[in-house]
Amino acid sequence: MAILITGGCGFIGAHTSVEMLNAGYDIVLFDNFSNSQPEVLRRIYEVTNENLQFYQLDMRDKERLEKVFMENRIDAVIHLAGLKAVGESIHLPLKYYDNNINGTVTLIEMMKKHNVKKLVFSSSATVYGLKAQVPISESSPLEATNPYGRSKLMVEEILRDLYISDNEWSIIPLRYFNPVGAHQSGRLGEYPNGTPNNLAPYITQVAAGKLREMSIFGNNYPTPDGTGIRDYLHVTDLALGHVKAIEKVMSGVTGVNAYNLGTGKGYSVLEMIQAFEQIIGKHIPYSIVDRRPGDVAICYADPTKAKAELGWEAQKGLEEMCMDAWRWQVNNPNGYESSFELERSWV
Ligand code: WQD
C-alpha cells in the first residue's frame, strides 16, 4: 500500500516526500513540472536513499491519473498540486479556478472511483481573510480576499459537502501559515519561477547579489515597527505536519477536520531582514515602498489544536529557518540546474 503525494516535486511536496519516506511510508508522486523540476526526484533519493514511484502528469488528465490508481494500491492522498501565487491569481483567476478546483474535483472523483477516501489537503491561512483576530484559530471566520485564497476556501467547502454525501471520507485540510527555509542538507529548497513573490527567497536572492535590494511593502501598518507581521514556519516542520495528518486519517477517524500549521509566533518584515543579516553576516539593502494590495497587517496562528489532536508542533526557530534558507541559496545559486533527464521508465 502507498501514499499518493500530488505535486510531489514542489517546495512543500519535496520536503513532505522526504519526511514521509523517513517515516517509513511507500510513496507515489505525480507532478506536471509547471512550477518544479525533475532534478528534485534525484535530490529526494539523495537525502533519503529511498525509492519512490513517479508519474509526470497533470491531475486534469483523467486517463493518466487513472493509471496511477490502477498501477498502485493507494491508501491515502496528500494533495499539494496547485497554483499558489496570490498576485498571479488576481490577474489569471480562471487559470487558478481551473487548476485548483477542477483539478481537485477530478482527483477526488478518481479517488472515489477507486475507493480511496482518506485525504490530506493543502489549504492556506489566506482562507481567514482580513478580519481574522490574532492568534488565528481554526474557528476564526473564513473569508477569502483573492482568487488563490478563494480557490482554497472553495475546495474546503467541496470537501465538506463530499463528506456530507458520504460519511466514509476522512479529510484533513492543513492551513499553512508562511513556510520558509530548506532541507538541512542544502539539497532541497524553495526555487520559485522568476522573481520571488514571497519574502524569504527574495531576501536570500538579494543577499546573494541576484537581486539589487528588498522592497518593503509598507512600514505604516499598526505594528511595533510598522511592517507586516507573519507566522513563519520551517518547511520541514510543515512537512512533518503532513506525516502526523496521514497518521490521523489512517487511524480510522472520519469527517473533515482542519488544522493550522503555524508556530504561534509572528515576526515583522524588518525582524526577518535582521535575522537573515545576523546569519549571513552582511547588510541587506532595502527601500520602503507602497503597501501590496491584499496584504494584512498581522497574521499568526493559534497552533494549539494541531498540538492537541495531531501531536504536532513546530520545532525549529527563526535562526534555523534563516540558516537553512541561506545554505540552500549558497549551494544552489540557480536552483535545481541539472542536465538530469527524466528516464522514460518514470513517465
Ligand atoms: C510576507 C510579508 C509582505 C515580499 C503568501 C500567500 C500565502 C502563502 C505564503 C501559499 C508580508 C512582505 C513580501 C517582498 C515584502 N502562499 N513582503 N516584500 O503574503 O504572507 O503569504 O505566501 O499558500 O497563501 O498569501 O507571504 O512572503 O509574500 O509576504 O515586504 O518582496 O513580507 O508585505 O508582510 P504572505 P509573503
Short mmCIF file of C-alpha atoms and ligand atoms in Angstrom, two decimals:
data_model
loop_
_atom_site.label_atom_id
_atom_site.label_comp_id
_atom_site.label_asym_id
_atom_site.label_seq_id
_atom_site.Cartn_x
_atom_site.Cartn_y
_atom_site.Cartn_z
CA MET A 1 0.00 0.00 0.00
CA ALA A 2 1.21 3.52 -0.64
CA ILE A 3 0.51 7.22 -0.08
CA LEU A 4 -0.01 9.34 -3.18
CA ILE A 5 1.52 12.83 -2.99
CA THR A 6 0.24 15.16 -5.72
CA GLY A 7 2.61 17.97 -6.68
CA GLY A 8 5.34 15.92 -5.04
CA CYS A 9 8.22 17.82 -6.69
CA GLY A 10 7.20 21.27 -5.45
CA PHE A 11 8.70 23.15 -2.49
CA ILE A 12 6.25 21.63 0.03
CA GLY A 13 5.93 18.38 -1.94
CA ALA A 14 9.63 17.58 -1.98
CA HIS A 15 10.05 18.17 1.75
CA THR A 16 6.86 16.22 2.54
CA SER A 17 8.08 13.33 0.35
CA VAL A 18 11.36 13.24 2.30
CA GLU A 19 9.63 13.14 5.68
CA MET A 20 7.08 10.53 4.53
CA LEU A 21 9.93 8.31 3.31
CA ASN A 22 11.84 8.92 6.56
CA ALA A 23 8.70 7.83 8.44
CA GLY A 24 8.73 4.53 6.52
CA TYR A 25 5.86 5.08 4.09
CA ASP A 26 5.86 3.87 0.49
CA ILE A 27 5.01 6.88 -1.66
CA VAL A 28 3.85 7.56 -5.19
CA LEU A 29 4.30 11.07 -6.58
CA PHE A 30 2.93 12.88 -9.55
CA ASP A 31 3.79 16.34 -10.83
CA ASN A 32 3.31 18.29 -14.07
CA PHE A 33 6.51 20.32 -13.52
CA SER A 34 4.60 23.59 -14.02
CA ASN A 35 6.45 25.02 -11.00
CA SER A 36 9.04 22.35 -10.18
CA GLN A 37 11.90 20.43 -11.77
CA PRO A 38 12.68 16.70 -12.41
CA GLU A 39 16.00 17.15 -10.60
CA VAL A 40 14.03 17.21 -7.32
CA LEU A 41 13.42 13.47 -7.70
CA ARG A 42 17.14 12.81 -7.70
CA ARG A 43 17.62 15.05 -4.65
CA ILE A 44 14.84 13.24 -2.72
CA TYR A 45 16.65 9.94 -3.36
CA GLU A 46 19.97 11.54 -2.43
CA VAL A 47 18.78 12.69 1.02
CA THR A 48 16.70 9.58 1.85
CA ASN A 49 18.29 6.72 -0.11
CA GLU A 50 14.71 5.51 -0.61
CA ASN A 51 12.93 4.72 -3.87
CA LEU A 52 9.54 6.01 -4.93
CA GLN A 53 7.16 5.75 -7.88
CA PHE A 54 6.80 8.85 -10.04
CA TYR A 55 4.39 9.86 -12.80
CA GLN A 56 4.63 13.02 -14.86
CA LEU A 57 1.05 14.15 -15.37
CA ASP A 58 -1.46 16.94 -14.94
CA MET A 59 -4.21 15.96 -12.49
CA ARG A 60 -6.87 17.12 -15.01
CA ASP A 61 -5.73 14.34 -17.40
CA LYS A 62 -8.16 11.61 -16.27
CA GLU A 63 -6.60 8.85 -18.37
CA ARG A 64 -3.09 9.35 -16.99
CA LEU A 65 -4.43 9.98 -13.50
CA GLU A 66 -6.35 6.68 -13.53
CA LYS A 67 -3.12 4.86 -14.42
CA VAL A 68 -1.71 5.89 -11.02
CA PHE A 69 -4.64 4.27 -9.20
CA MET A 70 -4.63 1.20 -11.47
CA GLU A 71 -0.91 0.53 -11.07
CA ASN A 72 -0.57 1.24 -7.33
CA ARG A 73 -2.55 0.33 -4.24
CA ILE A 74 -3.14 3.82 -2.82
CA ASP A 75 -4.09 4.08 0.88
CA ALA A 76 -4.48 7.83 1.11
CA VAL A 77 -3.65 11.02 -0.76
CA ILE A 78 -1.70 14.12 0.25
CA HIS A 79 -2.96 16.71 -2.24
CA LEU A 80 -0.42 19.50 -2.76
CA ALA A 81 -0.67 20.09 -6.53
CA GLY A 82 -1.94 23.58 -7.22
CA LEU A 83 -1.10 27.13 -8.25
CA LYS A 84 -0.23 29.35 -5.29
CA ALA A 85 0.78 32.88 -6.29
CA VAL A 86 -1.69 35.38 -4.82
CA GLY A 87 -0.71 38.18 -7.19
CA GLU A 88 -0.88 35.97 -10.29
CA SER A 89 -4.31 34.68 -9.23
CA ILE A 90 -5.71 38.22 -9.34
CA HIS A 91 -4.64 38.58 -12.98
CA LEU A 92 -5.49 34.98 -14.02
CA PRO A 93 -8.46 33.86 -11.90
CA LEU A 94 -9.77 31.29 -14.41
CA LYS A 95 -6.35 29.60 -14.56
CA TYR A 96 -6.47 29.26 -10.75
CA TYR A 97 -10.08 28.04 -10.63
CA ASP A 98 -9.48 25.53 -13.44
CA ASN A 99 -6.29 24.16 -11.95
CA ASN A 100 -7.04 24.31 -8.23
CA ILE A 101 -10.76 23.49 -8.28
CA ASN A 102 -11.41 21.45 -11.44
CA GLY A 103 -8.13 19.63 -10.86
CA THR A 104 -9.10 18.77 -7.30
CA VAL A 105 -12.60 17.64 -8.32
CA THR A 106 -11.05 15.36 -10.95
CA LEU A 107 -8.71 13.94 -8.33
CA ILE A 108 -11.38 13.25 -5.70
CA GLU A 109 -13.71 11.72 -8.33
CA MET A 110 -10.87 9.32 -9.21
CA MET A 111 -10.24 8.62 -5.51
CA LYS A 112 -13.94 7.83 -5.04
CA LYS A 113 -13.95 5.58 -8.12
CA HIS A 114 -11.07 3.58 -6.65
CA ASN A 115 -12.49 3.66 -3.11
CA VAL A 116 -9.66 5.81 -1.70
CA LYS A 117 -11.37 8.04 0.87
CA LYS A 118 -8.51 9.38 3.01
CA LEU A 119 -7.25 12.83 2.05
CA VAL A 120 -4.85 15.44 3.46
CA PHE A 121 -5.42 18.72 1.61
CA SER A 122 -3.01 21.63 1.26
CA SER A 123 -5.04 24.64 2.37
CA SER A 124 -3.77 28.04 3.46
CA ALA A 125 -4.04 30.74 6.11
CA THR A 126 -5.38 33.01 3.35
CA VAL A 127 -8.80 31.39 3.94
CA TYR A 128 -9.04 33.52 7.11
CA GLY A 129 -9.20 36.81 5.24
CA LEU A 130 -8.67 40.34 6.52
CA LYS A 131 -10.85 40.39 9.64
CA ALA A 132 -9.35 37.43 11.50
CA GLN A 133 -8.22 38.30 15.04
CA VAL A 134 -4.76 37.03 16.01
CA PRO A 135 -3.84 34.49 17.20
CA ILE A 136 -5.98 32.87 14.47
CA SER A 137 -7.72 29.64 15.45
CA GLU A 138 -9.49 27.16 13.18
CA SER A 139 -12.83 28.56 14.37
CA SER A 140 -11.95 32.05 13.09
CA PRO A 141 -14.29 33.35 10.36
CA LEU A 142 -13.39 32.21 6.83
CA GLU A 143 -13.26 34.84 4.11
CA ALA A 144 -11.00 34.76 1.07
CA THR A 145 -9.76 38.03 -0.44
CA ASN A 146 -8.20 36.84 -3.72
CA PRO A 147 -8.81 34.08 -6.30
CA TYR A 148 -5.99 31.93 -4.89
CA GLY A 149 -7.43 32.06 -1.36
CA ARG A 150 -10.97 31.63 -2.74
CA SER A 151 -9.89 28.51 -4.61
CA LYS A 152 -8.58 27.04 -1.35
CA LEU A 153 -11.74 28.00 0.54
CA MET A 154 -13.99 26.62 -2.21
CA VAL A 155 -12.13 23.30 -2.17
CA GLU A 156 -12.57 23.10 1.61
CA GLU A 157 -16.34 23.65 1.10
CA ILE A 158 -16.41 20.98 -1.64
CA LEU A 159 -14.69 18.55 0.73
CA ARG A 160 -17.22 19.30 3.48
CA ASP A 161 -20.09 18.64 1.01
CA LEU A 162 -18.35 15.44 -0.09
CA TYR A 163 -18.25 14.17 3.49
CA ILE A 164 -21.94 15.04 3.98
CA SER A 165 -22.73 12.91 0.91
CA ASP A 166 -20.54 10.01 2.07
CA ASN A 167 -19.53 9.68 5.72
CA GLU A 168 -16.76 7.21 4.92
CA TRP A 169 -14.41 10.07 3.98
CA SER A 170 -11.58 11.10 6.31
CA ILE A 171 -10.32 14.56 5.29
CA ILE A 172 -7.81 16.93 6.89
CA PRO A 173 -7.30 20.39 5.37
CA LEU A 174 -3.97 21.78 6.61
CA ARG A 175 -3.96 25.60 6.72
CA TYR A 176 -0.35 26.63 6.15
CA PHE A 177 0.92 29.90 7.51
CA ASN A 178 4.24 31.01 5.97
CA PRO A 179 6.58 28.14 5.03
CA VAL A 180 10.25 29.18 4.77
CA GLY A 181 13.67 27.54 4.95
CA ALA A 182 15.01 24.40 3.26
CA HIS A 183 16.13 20.86 3.95
CA GLN A 184 19.10 20.91 6.36
CA SER A 185 21.27 19.17 3.74
CA GLY A 186 21.10 22.20 1.46
CA ARG A 187 20.00 19.90 -1.37
CA LEU A 188 16.27 20.74 -1.38
CA GLY A 189 14.74 24.19 -1.09
CA GLU A 190 12.49 26.88 -2.47
CA TYR A 191 13.11 27.64 -6.15
CA PRO A 192 10.32 29.95 -7.37
CA ASN A 193 9.95 30.50 -11.11
CA GLY A 194 11.17 34.00 -11.97
CA THR A 195 11.31 36.81 -9.38
CA PRO A 196 10.19 35.54 -5.96
CA ASN A 197 6.82 36.74 -4.67
CA ASN A 198 7.50 35.66 -1.10
CA LEU A 199 9.72 37.44 1.43
CA ALA A 200 12.32 34.82 2.36
CA PRO A 201 13.52 33.79 -1.12
CA TYR A 202 13.59 37.46 -2.11
CA ILE A 203 15.84 38.26 0.87
CA THR A 204 18.25 35.39 0.11
CA GLN A 205 18.48 36.39 -3.57
CA VAL A 206 19.28 39.99 -2.57
CA ALA A 207 21.91 38.72 -0.13
CA ALA A 208 23.36 36.53 -2.89
CA GLY A 209 23.53 39.51 -5.26
CA LYS A 210 20.95 38.08 -7.69
CA LEU A 211 18.53 40.95 -6.90
CA ARG A 212 19.52 44.55 -6.12
CA GLU A 213 17.53 45.35 -2.97
CA MET A 214 14.49 44.42 -0.93
CA SER A 215 11.25 46.37 -1.35
CA ILE A 216 9.41 46.50 1.95
CA PHE A 217 5.70 46.73 1.15
CA GLY A 218 4.71 49.46 3.58
CA ASN A 219 6.00 50.49 7.01
CA ASN A 220 2.84 52.21 8.23
CA TYR A 221 0.95 49.16 9.47
CA PRO A 222 -0.35 49.12 13.09
CA THR A 223 2.62 47.00 14.22
CA PRO A 224 5.58 47.82 16.50
CA ASP A 225 7.92 48.71 13.62
CA GLY A 226 5.21 49.44 11.03
CA THR A 227 5.96 46.44 8.79
CA GLY A 228 3.78 43.37 8.24
CA ILE A 229 3.89 40.51 10.74
CA ARG A 230 3.60 36.86 9.69
CA ASP A 231 3.90 33.38 11.22
CA TYR A 232 6.95 31.85 9.51
CA LEU A 233 7.44 28.13 9.95
CA HIS A 234 10.23 25.83 8.77
CA VAL A 235 9.25 23.80 5.72
CA THR A 236 10.50 20.62 7.45
CA ASP A 237 8.15 21.29 10.39
CA LEU A 238 5.38 21.81 7.85
CA ALA A 239 6.29 18.51 6.14
CA LEU A 240 6.19 16.69 9.49
CA GLY A 241 2.69 18.11 9.99
CA HIS A 242 1.63 16.10 6.91
CA VAL A 243 3.09 12.92 8.39
CA LYS A 244 1.01 13.49 11.52
CA ALA A 245 -2.09 14.23 9.44
CA ILE A 246 -1.65 10.99 7.46
CA GLU A 247 -1.36 9.09 10.75
CA LYS A 248 -4.67 10.68 11.78
CA VAL A 249 -6.62 9.87 8.60
CA MET A 250 -5.18 6.33 8.63
CA SER A 251 -6.34 5.85 12.23
CA GLY A 252 -9.94 5.29 11.18
CA VAL A 253 -11.42 8.68 12.11
CA THR A 254 -13.84 10.13 9.56
CA GLY A 255 -15.07 13.65 8.92
CA VAL A 256 -13.47 16.92 7.79
CA ASN A 257 -11.18 18.47 10.40
CA ALA A 258 -8.96 21.46 9.55
CA TYR A 259 -5.72 22.30 11.36
CA ASN A 260 -3.49 25.38 11.39
CA LEU A 261 0.18 24.69 10.76
CA GLY A 262 2.00 27.64 12.26
CA THR A 263 4.35 28.39 15.14
CA GLY A 264 2.06 30.81 17.00
CA LYS A 265 4.82 33.45 16.83
CA GLY A 266 4.84 36.45 14.50
CA TYR A 267 7.85 38.26 13.05
CA SER A 268 7.83 41.55 11.13
CA VAL A 269 9.49 42.11 7.77
CA LEU A 270 12.23 44.16 9.43
CA GLU A 271 12.77 41.42 12.02
CA MET A 272 13.12 38.86 9.22
CA ILE A 273 15.65 41.04 7.41
CA GLN A 274 17.62 41.50 10.65
CA ALA A 275 17.51 37.73 11.35
CA PHE A 276 18.95 37.00 7.92
CA GLU A 277 21.60 39.72 8.34
CA GLN A 278 22.72 38.03 11.58
CA ILE A 279 23.10 34.67 9.83
CA ILE A 280 24.60 35.93 6.58
CA GLY A 281 26.85 38.50 8.21
CA LYS A 282 26.12 41.32 5.82
CA HIS A 283 23.71 44.21 5.32
CA ILE A 284 20.65 43.54 3.20
CA PRO A 285 19.69 46.75 1.38
CA TYR A 286 16.02 47.69 1.24
CA SER A 287 13.71 50.54 0.41
CA ILE A 288 10.21 51.24 1.72
CA VAL A 289 7.54 51.19 -1.00
CA ASP A 290 3.76 51.26 -1.04
CA ARG A 291 1.70 48.54 0.62
CA ARG A 292 0.95 45.47 -1.53
CA PRO A 293 -2.80 45.20 -2.27
CA GLY A 294 -4.42 42.40 -0.29
CA ASP A 295 -1.77 42.24 2.44
CA VAL A 296 -2.98 42.06 6.03
CA ALA A 297 -1.07 43.81 8.84
CA ILE A 298 -0.72 40.87 11.20
CA CYS A 299 -1.26 37.12 10.68
CA TYR A 300 -0.12 34.40 13.03
CA ALA A 301 -1.63 31.12 14.19
CA ASP A 302 -3.11 29.69 17.34
CA PRO A 303 -1.47 26.26 16.86
CA THR A 304 -2.98 24.56 19.92
CA LYS A 305 -5.46 22.34 18.03
CA ALA A 306 -2.76 20.65 15.94
CA LYS A 307 -0.71 20.04 19.08
CA ALA A 308 -3.68 18.60 20.99
CA GLU A 309 -5.18 16.47 18.19
CA LEU A 310 -2.29 15.67 15.83
CA GLY A 311 0.53 15.70 18.34
CA TRP A 312 2.30 18.24 16.09
CA GLU A 313 4.06 21.49 16.92
CA ALA A 314 6.80 23.40 15.14
CA GLN A 315 10.24 22.59 16.50
CA LYS A 316 12.56 24.86 14.50
CA GLY A 317 13.11 28.51 15.34
CA LEU A 318 13.77 31.58 13.21
CA GLU A 319 17.57 31.21 13.28
CA GLU A 320 17.37 27.66 11.86
CA MET A 321 14.88 28.79 9.20
CA CYS A 322 17.28 31.51 8.06
CA MET A 323 20.37 29.28 8.25
CA ASP A 324 18.75 26.54 6.17
CA ALA A 325 17.34 29.03 3.63
CA TRP A 326 20.75 30.65 3.23
CA ARG A 327 22.58 27.30 2.91
CA TRP A 328 20.18 26.35 0.10
CA GLN A 329 20.73 29.71 -1.65
CA VAL A 330 24.54 29.49 -1.41
CA ASN A 331 24.70 25.85 -2.53
CA ASN A 332 22.16 26.26 -5.33
CA PRO A 333 22.54 29.78 -6.77
CA ASN A 334 20.45 28.74 -9.79
CA GLY A 335 18.12 26.34 -8.05
CA TYR A 336 17.84 22.85 -9.48
CA GLU A 337 20.06 23.35 -12.50
CA SER A 338 20.87 19.92 -13.85
CA SER A 339 21.15 18.03 -17.09
CA PHE A 340 19.26 15.24 -15.33
CA GLU A 341 16.82 13.90 -17.89
CA LEU A 342 13.74 12.07 -16.69
CA GLU A 343 14.20 8.45 -17.79
CA ARG A 344 11.29 7.11 -19.90
CA SER A 345 10.60 4.49 -17.21
CA TRP A 346 9.30 7.21 -14.92
CA VAL A 347 6.58 8.62 -17.18
C1 WQD B 1 5.23 38.17 3.86
C2 WQD B 1 5.42 39.61 4.35
C3 WQD B 1 4.66 41.24 2.78
C4 WQD B 1 7.77 40.25 -0.19
C5 WQD B 1 1.64 34.40 0.85
C6 WQD B 1 0.38 33.74 0.44
C7 WQD B 1 0.11 32.55 1.31
C8 WQD B 1 1.27 31.61 1.27
C9 WQD B 1 2.53 32.35 1.68
C10 WQD B 1 0.69 29.93 -0.33
C11 WQD B 1 4.23 40.50 4.04
C12 WQD B 1 6.17 41.35 2.99
C13 WQD B 1 6.98 40.26 0.94
C14 WQD B 1 8.54 41.40 -0.51
C15 WQD B 1 7.72 42.49 1.46
N1 WQD B 1 1.39 31.03 -0.02
N2 WQD B 1 6.97 41.35 1.75
N3 WQD B 1 8.49 42.47 0.33
O1 WQD B 1 1.74 37.34 1.58
O2 WQD B 1 2.02 36.49 3.98
O3 WQD B 1 1.52 34.87 2.16
O4 WQD B 1 2.69 33.46 0.78
O5 WQD B 1 -0.02 29.30 0.41
O6 WQD B 1 -1.05 31.93 0.81
O7 WQD B 1 -0.66 34.68 0.65
O8 WQD B 1 3.75 35.93 2.27
O9 WQD B 1 6.17 36.12 1.85
O10 WQD B 1 4.54 37.23 0.22
O11 WQD B 1 4.86 38.22 2.50
O12 WQD B 1 7.69 43.48 2.19
O13 WQD B 1 9.27 41.45 -1.55
O14 WQD B 1 6.54 40.18 3.70
O15 WQD B 1 4.07 42.52 2.68
O16 WQD B 1 4.07 41.42 5.11
P1 WQD B 1 2.21 36.27 2.53
P2 WQD B 1 4.88 36.85 1.62
#
